[in-house]
Amino acid sequence: MKFSRSIFSHWRFIRPSGRNIFTHHSFGQTPQKDFSSYLNADNPISALLLTLRGGIPLRAHDFPSVLAACSSFPNLGRQVHTLMLKAAIHSQPVPATALLDMYSKCGHVEDALLIFDEMPVRDAVAWNALISCLVRHGLTSDAIAAFHSMVDDGIVFTGHTLCAVLKACASMRALRQGKQIHSWVVGNGYSSVVMGTALIDFYSSFGMIQDAMEVFTRLNCPKDVVVYNALVGGCIQNRQYKEAFTMLRNMRPNGITLTSALSACSELLNLSYGKQIHCVMIRRGFGSDVILCNALMDLYAKCGEITAAHLVFKLITEKNVVSWTCIIDAYGSHGHGTEALKLFRMMEERKCRDVTPNAVTFLAVLTACAHSGLVDEGRLCFFSMRDKYDIDPGPEHYACFIDLLGRAGRIEEAWDLYCGLSESANKLTPAVCVAMLNACRISMDLVKGEHVAKHLLYLDSDNPGSYVLVSNFYAAVGRWEGAEDLRKQMRGKGLKKEVGSSQIAVKGCS
DNA sequence: GTAGGGTTAG
């Protein structure tokens, strides 16, 4: 790919650090040496595994780092808890706080709270860990209550406390209280880059991007990539794309920055910036990153660059269900149904864990069949959802399949499906009715069509689009008086069909 | 031992 001028050309090549905690995982002949080297090399999981296999016991001060490494492995974490009980150090503030945090990060809130309850002495860090745990799990009012209890207990709160409370304020939509924290932070010299990030995130969540920018500008300490990302993300969430791209030009991005940048490109359908971000991804060693590649692939496909989308797909080393769904949808929505089906079969053949097709994948496959008129393939796929994958087809799958049958003139088969749905009211959605009505229009079936039309107008009586569709149906089958009557009903209700619109970036970013 | 950034497919 050639780019005349890159907006991101000065971004330097830096490989992301991706140290794997299992990298040094091999049990040598000298466990004692391995044990301490694992701990020294910050590879606590391997040290823990040696301990659990009857090796050297962990020392009291080893527990916090081992627990921190267990935050994605709850079963290991529980085993560490048992070791702590045996060593009678489970109630000491430092290891107990680490234990609380481990349970919190593993999603075991009840266990985390139990640890806190059983702590005989609770210092500020223990309280902070508790408040963070409550905020993390959406228990915001409990978090605020805990903050008050902490103060009541005479514990002096810290910057950590205020960051967690600020997050709670954002999710409770407590703007005034959050602003109070801001004033307090400024007045008492609690500013830091972390606090600044929390404040930027807080103001962004209220759409107050100017205030977020002011926090950033006034930040009187070295700015790191996280605080930049918070502001870039805030700008994008608040649709301030120009500001976001200006910031992007003046920073050194990491994977998270690029994720935000790609989401902005997708929102704007801006392929030019997308291609430049693609170059940066390659230069910075993110060329195979599954999340970034999926987003990029989708952008290429949305912009009609199907070959580029496929190239990106091929480069993903660990393709997930989203990657496969994306590429199937890319081909399918551009009328390449056979290619989409070929990819779907390749996906099925993989039979790997995590790459099993899901409901979204099936929708992509059905859409692909519908766009290319592949009736038999579509039918096979529709029925394999339940038979082979135990996925209950949703109304969107029915709508798509009925549409496919309707276009092929298979009105009776479509009707049978439609009638079968009448028993489950939640599946007979306006979209299903629209698909069935179209099928009736194509087959000029007045009786069935009138039945469907009636139901559509019952379900979607305030949607002008439904009246237009029904009116078009009557016109198509030659019932002009019916068509005119519908238009009159629509006018009588004061409904007006909105004019369709679409947009694509031609120059610049907005 | 506790705090800050994003999450991709319809």
Tab-separated table of C-alpha atoms in Angstrom, chain A residues 69-442:
chain	number	residue	atom	x	y	z
A	69	ALA	CA	-0.371	-13.281	39.507
A	70	CYS	CA	-3.405	-15.461	40.318
A	71	SER	CA	-5.968	-12.823	39.348
A	72	SER	CA	-6.862	-14.771	36.208
A	73	PHE	CA	-6.582	-18.203	37.803
A	74	PRO	CA	-9.163	-18.487	40.598
A	75	ASN	CA	-8.402	-22.153	41.259
A	76	LEU	CA	-4.750	-21.411	41.889
A	77	GLY	CA	-5.760	-18.433	44.037
A	78	ARG	CA	-7.864	-20.680	46.261
A	79	GLN	CA	-4.916	-23.009	46.720
A	80	VAL	CA	-2.788	-20.049	47.796
A	81	HIS	CA	-5.529	-19.137	50.289
A	82	THR	CA	-5.243	-22.649	51.749
A	83	LEU	CA	-1.459	-22.290	52.025
A	84	MET	CA	-1.986	-18.972	53.827
A	85	LEU	CA	-4.401	-20.566	56.283
A	86	LYS	CA	-1.833	-23.283	57.016
A	87	ALA	CA	0.851	-20.661	57.549
A	88	ALA	CA	-1.583	-18.648	59.722
A	89	ILE	CA	-0.914	-15.432	57.842
A	90	HIS	CA	-4.383	-15.072	56.261
A	91	SER	CA	-5.435	-12.303	58.647
A	92	GLN	CA	-2.358	-10.124	58.439
A	93	PRO	CA	-3.203	-6.833	56.697
A	94	VAL	CA	-0.782	-7.101	53.768
A	95	PRO	CA	-1.379	-10.719	52.635
A	96	ALA	CA	-5.110	-10.461	53.451
A	97	THR	CA	-5.432	-7.340	51.273
A	98	ALA	CA	-3.715	-9.187	48.444
A	99	LEU	CA	-6.139	-12.063	48.963
A	100	LEU	CA	-9.121	-9.693	48.900
A	101	ASP	CA	-7.873	-8.168	45.675
A	102	MET	CA	-7.253	-11.570	44.073
A	103	TYR	CA	-10.838	-12.693	44.784
A	104	SER	CA	-12.139	-9.341	43.554
A	105	LYS	CA	-10.230	-9.584	40.258
A	106	CYS	CA	-11.348	-13.180	39.751
A	107	GLY	CA	-14.958	-12.038	40.081
A	108	HIS	CA	-15.532	-13.743	43.456
A	109	VAL	CA	-17.023	-10.765	45.304
A	110	GLU	CA	-18.501	-12.767	48.178
A	111	ASP	CA	-15.107	-14.266	49.024
A	112	ALA	CA	-13.453	-10.868	48.807
A	113	LEU	CA	-15.973	-9.349	51.235
A	114	LEU	CA	-15.544	-12.283	53.589
A	115	ILE	CA	-11.800	-11.685	53.709
A	116	PHE	CA	-12.409	-8.035	54.604
A	117	ASP	CA	-14.940	-8.975	57.289
A	118	GLU	CA	-12.457	-11.322	58.897
A	119	MET	CA	-9.566	-8.865	58.961
A	120	PRO	CA	-8.888	-7.886	62.590
A	121	VAL	CA	-7.000	-4.735	61.570
A	122	ARG	CA	-7.993	-2.702	58.498
A	123	ASP	CA	-5.662	-0.030	57.289
A	124	ALA	CA	-6.265	2.492	54.489
A	125	VAL	CA	-4.983	0.075	51.815
A	126	ALA	CA	-7.387	-2.632	52.956
A	127	TRP	CA	-10.289	-0.146	52.816
A	128	ASN	CA	-9.164	1.030	49.377
A	129	ALA	CA	-9.039	-2.543	48.105
A	130	LEU	CA	-12.566	-3.094	49.440
A	131	ILE	CA	-13.920	0.103	47.827
A	132	SER	CA	-12.265	-0.782	44.498
A	133	CYS	CA	-13.765	-4.241	44.678
A	134	LEU	CA	-17.265	-2.806	45.186
A	135	VAL	CA	-16.838	-0.280	42.364
A	136	ARG	CA	-15.425	-2.938	40.035
A	137	HIS	CA	-18.518	-5.065	40.516
A	138	GLY	CA	-21.003	-2.265	40.090
A	139	LEU	CA	-21.929	-2.081	43.794
A	140	THR	CA	-21.524	1.684	43.737
A	141	SER	CA	-23.763	2.701	46.595
A	142	ASP	CA	-22.051	0.097	48.787
A	143	ALA	CA	-18.731	1.600	47.709
A	144	ILE	CA	-19.852	5.050	48.829
A	145	ALA	CA	-21.170	3.583	52.078
A	146	ALA	CA	-17.800	1.871	52.618
A	147	PHE	CA	-16.050	5.192	52.010
A	148	HIS	CA	-18.171	6.814	54.725
A	149	SER	CA	-17.492	3.925	57.134
A	150	MET	CA	-13.784	4.287	56.440
A	151	VAL	CA	-13.879	7.971	57.343
A	152	ASP	CA	-16.059	7.229	60.398
A	153	ASP	CA	-13.488	4.685	61.557
A	154	GLY	CA	-10.919	7.461	61.564
A	155	ILE	CA	-8.926	6.085	58.633
A	156	VAL	CA	-7.313	8.818	56.545
A	157	PHE	CA	-8.270	8.336	52.888
A	158	THR	CA	-5.673	8.469	50.133
A	159	GLY	CA	-5.466	9.280	46.444
A	160	HIS	CA	-6.371	5.644	45.692
A	161	THR	CA	-9.591	6.077	47.673
A	162	LEU	CA	-10.579	9.179	45.742
A	163	CYS	CA	-9.911	7.563	42.350
A	164	ALA	CA	-12.215	4.678	43.241
A	165	VAL	CA	-14.874	7.029	44.643
A	166	LEU	CA	-14.663	9.166	41.493
A	167	LYS	CA	-15.418	6.081	39.427
A	168	ALA	CA	-18.391	5.350	41.670
A	169	CYS	CA	-19.592	8.952	41.162
A	170	ALA	CA	-19.412	8.509	37.384
A	171	SER	CA	-21.513	5.367	37.409
A	172	MET	CA	-24.023	6.895	39.835
A	173	ARG	CA	-24.191	10.023	37.635
A	174	ALA	CA	-23.208	12.052	40.709
A	175	LEU	CA	-21.683	15.049	38.937
A	176	ARG	CA	-21.809	17.414	41.902
A	177	GLN	CA	-20.041	15.002	44.256
A	178	GLY	CA	-17.392	14.234	41.644
A	179	LYS	CA	-16.752	17.940	41.170
A	180	GLN	CA	-16.372	18.277	44.928
A	181	ILE	CA	-13.679	15.615	44.837
A	182	HIS	CA	-12.003	17.520	41.987
A	183	SER	CA	-11.938	20.745	44.034
A	184	TRP	CA	-10.627	18.900	47.060
A	185	VAL	CA	-7.883	17.252	45.018
A	186	VAL	CA	-6.774	20.604	43.589
A	187	GLY	CA	-6.996	22.389	46.947
A	188	ASN	CA	-5.052	19.746	48.849
A	189	GLY	CA	-2.296	19.001	46.390
A	190	TYR	CA	-3.481	15.500	45.537
A	191	SER	CA	-2.951	15.944	41.790
A	192	SER	CA	-1.115	13.175	40.022
A	193	VAL	CA	-1.168	11.665	36.568
A	194	VAL	CA	-3.380	8.847	37.836
A	195	MET	CA	-5.804	11.257	39.495
A	196	GLY	CA	-5.792	13.341	36.323
A	197	THR	CA	-6.713	10.273	34.285
A	198	ALA	CA	-9.541	9.436	36.669
A	199	LEU	CA	-10.842	13.025	36.418
A	200	ILE	CA	-10.614	13.040	32.605
A	201	ASP	CA	-12.544	9.794	32.517
A	202	PHE	CA	-15.078	11.207	34.971
A	203	TYR	CA	-15.754	14.384	32.952
A	204	SER	CA	-15.784	12.466	29.631
A	205	SER	CA	-18.464	10.163	30.992
A	206	PHE	CA	-20.651	13.254	31.468
A	207	GLY	CA	-19.914	14.506	27.955
A	208	MET	CA	-17.937	17.377	29.497
A	209	ILE	CA	-14.998	17.113	27.135
A	210	GLN	CA	-13.924	20.718	27.671
A	211	ASP	CA	-13.525	20.081	31.397
A	212	ALA	CA	-11.623	16.872	30.603
A	213	MET	CA	-9.281	18.828	28.335
A	214	GLU	CA	-8.752	21.443	30.998
A	215	VAL	CA	-7.752	18.762	33.515
A	216	PHE	CA	-5.251	17.479	30.947
A	217	THR	CA	-3.814	20.913	30.181
A	218	ARG	CA	-3.464	21.870	33.834
A	219	LEU	CA	-1.843	18.593	34.793
A	220	ASN	CA	1.419	19.635	36.350
A	221	CYS	CA	3.336	16.388	35.996
A	222	PRO	CA	4.801	14.258	33.201
A	223	LYS	CA	2.011	12.814	31.044
A	224	ASP	CA	2.082	9.141	30.177
A	225	VAL	CA	0.326	7.122	27.480
A	226	VAL	CA	-2.552	6.228	29.809
A	227	VAL	CA	-3.599	9.828	30.410
A	228	TYR	CA	-3.305	10.525	26.670
A	229	ASN	CA	-5.452	7.496	25.935
A	230	ALA	CA	-8.071	8.635	28.432
A	231	LEU	CA	-8.424	11.952	26.631
A	232	VAL	CA	-8.315	10.438	23.125
A	233	GLY	CA	-10.958	7.914	24.197
A	234	GLY	CA	-13.041	10.682	25.777
A	235	CYS	CA	-12.886	12.776	22.608
A	236	ILE	CA	-13.950	9.823	20.467
A	237	GLN	CA	-16.800	8.832	22.759
A	238	ASN	CA	-17.991	12.431	22.581
A	239	ARG	CA	-17.601	12.540	18.783
A	240	GLN	CA	-14.826	15.143	18.877
A	241	TYR	CA	-12.886	13.389	16.149
A	242	LYS	CA	-10.795	16.344	15.033
A	243	GLU	CA	-9.440	16.846	18.542
A	244	ALA	CA	-8.840	13.100	18.896
A	245	PHE	CA	-6.810	12.904	15.683
A	246	THR	CA	-4.846	16.015	16.626
A	247	MET	CA	-3.872	14.333	19.890
A	248	LEU	CA	-3.013	11.113	18.054
A	249	ARG	CA	-0.510	12.969	15.932
A	250	ASN	CA	1.265	14.247	19.014
A	251	MET	CA	1.682	11.083	21.013
A	252	ARG	CA	3.304	7.690	20.914
A	253	PRO	CA	0.425	5.211	20.660
A	254	ASN	CA	0.061	1.765	22.154
A	255	GLY	CA	-2.470	-0.964	21.371
A	256	ILE	CA	-5.210	0.742	23.355
A	257	THR	CA	-4.653	4.030	21.511
A	258	LEU	CA	-4.946	2.206	18.197
A	259	THR	CA	-8.165	0.498	19.287
A	260	SER	CA	-9.716	3.895	19.979
A	261	ALA	CA	-8.359	5.332	16.743
A	262	LEU	CA	-9.818	2.477	14.692
A	263	SER	CA	-13.202	2.839	16.310
A	264	ALA	CA	-13.180	6.513	15.279
A	265	CYS	CA	-12.282	5.565	11.683
A	266	SER	CA	-15.098	3.041	11.623
A	267	GLU	CA	-17.554	5.600	12.917
A	268	LEU	CA	-16.468	8.012	10.187
A	269	LEU	CA	-15.922	5.338	7.503
A	270	ASN	CA	-12.576	7.019	7.036
A	271	LEU	CA	-10.460	4.514	5.131
A	272	SER	CA	-7.625	6.931	4.574
A	273	TYR	CA	-6.893	7.251	8.292
A	274	GLY	CA	-7.668	3.556	8.694
A	275	LYS	CA	-4.879	2.653	6.260
A	276	GLN	CA	-2.455	4.887	8.087
A	277	ILE	CA	-3.367	3.233	11.380
A	278	HIS	CA	-2.855	-0.127	9.673
A	279	CYS	CA	0.720	0.955	8.822
A	280	VAL	CA	1.318	2.019	12.400
A	281	MET	CA	-0.055	-1.319	13.628
A	282	ILE	CA	2.481	-3.158	11.467
A	283	ARG	CA	5.348	-0.882	12.458
A	284	ARG	CA	4.552	-1.227	16.139
A	285	GLY	CA	4.221	-5.015	16.091
A	286	PHE	CA	0.413	-5.204	16.296
A	287	GLY	CA	0.049	-6.676	12.801
A	288	SER	CA	-1.527	-9.880	14.138
A	289	ASP	CA	-3.375	-8.510	17.176
A	290	VAL	CA	-6.780	-10.137	16.997
A	291	ILE	CA	-8.880	-7.260	18.349
A	292	LEU	CA	-7.146	-4.617	16.239
A	293	CYS	CA	-7.209	-6.797	13.133
A	294	ASN	CA	-10.900	-7.587	13.574
A	295	ALA	CA	-11.689	-3.882	13.818
A	296	LEU	CA	-9.483	-3.104	10.822
A	297	MET	CA	-10.932	-5.925	8.773
A	298	ASP	CA	-14.421	-4.648	9.444
A	299	LEU	CA	-13.418	-1.129	8.410
A	300	TYR	CA	-11.912	-2.365	5.124
A	301	ALA	CA	-15.031	-4.418	4.432
A	302	LYS	CA	-17.406	-1.550	5.254
A	303	CYS	CA	-15.464	0.583	2.773
A	304	GLY	CA	-15.716	-2.107	0.087
A	305	GLU	CA	-12.045	-3.152	0.247
A	306	ILE	CA	-12.749	-6.845	0.469
A	307	THR	CA	-9.313	-8.002	-0.696
A	308	ALA	CA	-7.599	-5.901	1.949
A	309	ALA	CA	-10.036	-7.272	4.546
A	310	HIS	CA	-9.116	-10.829	3.564
A	311	LEU	CA	-5.397	-10.037	3.734
A	312	VAL	CA	-5.818	-8.770	7.275
A	313	PHE	CA	-7.840	-11.873	8.147
A	314	LYS	CA	-5.068	-14.145	6.899
A	315	LEU	CA	-2.510	-12.370	9.061
A	316	ILE	CA	-4.359	-13.017	12.328
A	317	THR	CA	-2.493	-15.839	14.033
A	318	GLU	CA	-5.191	-16.578	16.601
A	319	LYS	CA	-8.466	-16.029	14.782
A	320	ASN	CA	-11.493	-15.953	17.040
A	321	VAL	CA	-15.210	-16.249	16.315
A	322	VAL	CA	-15.393	-12.496	15.644
A	323	SER	CA	-12.616	-12.727	13.030
A	324	TRP	CA	-14.445	-15.512	11.183
A	325	THR	CA	-17.833	-13.813	11.433
A	326	CYS	CA	-16.344	-10.567	10.146
A	327	ILE	CA	-14.807	-12.116	7.037
A	328	ILE	CA	-17.907	-14.214	6.285
A	329	ASP	CA	-20.046	-11.104	6.583
A	330	ALA	CA	-17.607	-9.099	4.452
A	331	TYR	CA	-17.957	-11.524	1.532
A	332	GLY	CA	-21.638	-12.155	2.108
A	333	SER	CA	-22.709	-8.534	2.214
A	334	HIS	CA	-20.816	-7.837	-1.007
A	335	GLY	CA	-22.702	-10.547	-2.870
A	336	HIS	CA	-19.976	-13.200	-2.716
A	337	GLY	CA	-22.179	-15.854	-1.114
A	338	THR	CA	-20.196	-18.842	-2.346
A	339	GLU	CA	-16.960	-17.466	-0.950
A	340	ALA	CA	-18.704	-16.687	2.362
A	341	LEU	CA	-19.998	-20.257	2.565
A	342	LYS	CA	-16.566	-21.625	1.753
A	343	LEU	CA	-15.130	-19.671	4.675
A	344	PHE	CA	-17.964	-20.834	6.918
A	345	ARG	CA	-17.140	-24.458	6.077
A	346	MET	CA	-13.473	-23.817	6.777
A	347	MET	CA	-14.477	-22.405	10.142
A	348	GLU	CA	-16.606	-25.470	10.893
A	349	GLU	CA	-13.731	-27.781	9.969
A	350	ARG	CA	-11.444	-26.137	12.493
A	351	LYS	CA	-13.525	-27.477	15.391
A	352	CYS	CA	-11.312	-25.568	17.802
A	353	ARG	CA	-12.467	-24.296	21.115
A	354	ASP	CA	-13.595	-20.662	20.880
A	355	VAL	CA	-14.061	-20.804	17.116
A	356	THR	CA	-17.476	-22.425	17.179
A	357	PRO	CA	-19.982	-20.408	15.149
A	358	ASN	CA	-22.430	-18.428	17.265
A	359	ALA	CA	-25.757	-16.699	16.568
A	360	VAL	CA	-24.027	-13.712	14.928
A	361	THR	CA	-22.019	-16.018	12.645
A	362	PHE	CA	-25.228	-17.712	11.509
A	363	LEU	CA	-26.822	-14.386	10.793
A	364	ALA	CA	-23.836	-13.503	8.608
A	365	VAL	CA	-24.077	-16.834	6.774
A	366	LEU	CA	-27.853	-16.506	6.254
A	367	THR	CA	-27.422	-12.929	5.024
A	368	ALA	CA	-24.728	-14.123	2.628
A	369	CYS	CA	-27.089	-16.800	1.276
A	370	ALA	CA	-29.919	-14.268	0.984
A	371	HIS	CA	-27.758	-11.793	-0.937
A	372	SER	CA	-26.684	-14.484	-3.379
A	373	GLY	CA	-29.946	-16.423	-3.625
A	374	LEU	CA	-28.449	-19.621	-2.182
A	375	VAL	CA	-31.717	-21.178	-0.955
A	376	ASP	CA	-30.704	-24.769	-0.293
A	377	GLU	CA	-27.465	-23.770	1.412
A	378	GLY	CA	-29.373	-21.238	3.518
A	379	ARG	CA	-31.904	-23.851	4.565
A	380	LEU	CA	-29.174	-26.303	5.574
A	381	CYS	CA	-27.484	-23.616	7.584
A	382	PHE	CA	-30.708	-22.477	9.268
A	383	PHE	CA	-31.574	-25.968	10.454
A	384	SER	CA	-28.014	-26.836	11.459
A	385	MET	CA	-28.124	-23.992	13.976
A	386	ARG	CA	-30.326	-26.000	16.296
A	387	ASP	CA	-29.450	-29.526	15.168
A	388	LYS	CA	-25.693	-29.209	15.159
A	389	TYR	CA	-24.884	-26.288	17.424
A	390	ASP	CA	-27.832	-26.140	19.810
A	391	ILE	CA	-28.426	-22.461	19.036
A	392	ASP	CA	-32.035	-21.319	19.128
A	393	PRO	CA	-32.668	-19.210	16.006
A	394	GLY	CA	-33.753	-15.707	17.006
A	395	PRO	CA	-36.303	-13.543	15.168
A	396	GLU	CA	-33.469	-12.010	13.129
A	397	HIS	CA	-32.546	-15.466	11.786
A	398	TYR	CA	-36.183	-16.181	10.940
A	399	ALA	CA	-36.528	-12.803	9.231
A	400	CYS	CA	-33.436	-13.467	7.154
A	401	PHE	CA	-34.417	-17.009	6.211
A	402	ILE	CA	-38.013	-16.010	5.359
A	403	ASP	CA	-36.579	-13.209	3.234
A	404	LEU	CA	-34.356	-15.703	1.436
A	405	LEU	CA	-37.286	-18.075	0.806
A	406	GLY	CA	-39.520	-15.195	-0.274
A	407	ARG	CA	-37.054	-13.914	-2.855
A	408	ALA	CA	-36.825	-17.435	-4.279
A	409	GLY	CA	-40.624	-17.617	-4.512
A	410	ARG	CA	-40.871	-20.338	-1.844
A	411	ILE	CA	-43.942	-18.713	-0.334
A	412	GLU	CA	-45.434	-21.867	1.218
A	413	GLU	CA	-42.266	-22.816	3.051
A	414	ALA	CA	-41.894	-19.237	4.287
A	415	TRP	CA	-45.531	-19.203	5.393
A	416	ASP	CA	-45.128	-22.431	7.377
A	417	LEU	CA	-42.207	-20.924	9.254
A	418	TYR	CA	-44.104	-17.693	9.842
A	419	CYS	CA	-47.162	-19.532	11.159
A	420	GLY	CA	-44.949	-21.624	13.429
A	421	LEU	CA	-43.737	-18.392	14.991
A	422	SER	CA	-47.240	-17.175	15.830
A	423	GLU	CA	-47.098	-19.453	18.872
A	424	SER	CA	-44.136	-17.629	20.352
A	425	ALA	CA	-45.125	-13.970	20.411
A	426	ASN	CA	-41.641	-12.700	21.212
A	427	LYS	CA	-40.311	-14.091	17.950
A	428	LEU	CA	-42.970	-12.587	15.694
A	429	THR	CA	-41.240	-9.228	15.421
A	430	PRO	CA	-41.835	-6.430	12.902
A	431	ALA	CA	-38.695	-7.581	11.031
A	432	VAL	CA	-40.194	-11.067	10.566
A	433	CYS	CA	-43.481	-9.527	9.361
A	434	VAL	CA	-41.617	-7.290	6.914
A	435	ALA	CA	-39.761	-10.277	5.468
A	436	MET	CA	-43.009	-12.245	5.158
A	437	LEU	CA	-44.840	-9.301	3.607
A	438	ASN	CA	-42.083	-8.975	1.015
A	439	ALA	CA	-42.395	-12.681	0.287
A	440	CYS	CA	-46.157	-12.186	-0.258
A	441	ARG	CA	-45.501	-9.199	-2.515
A	442	ILE	CA	-43.079	-11.169	-4.668
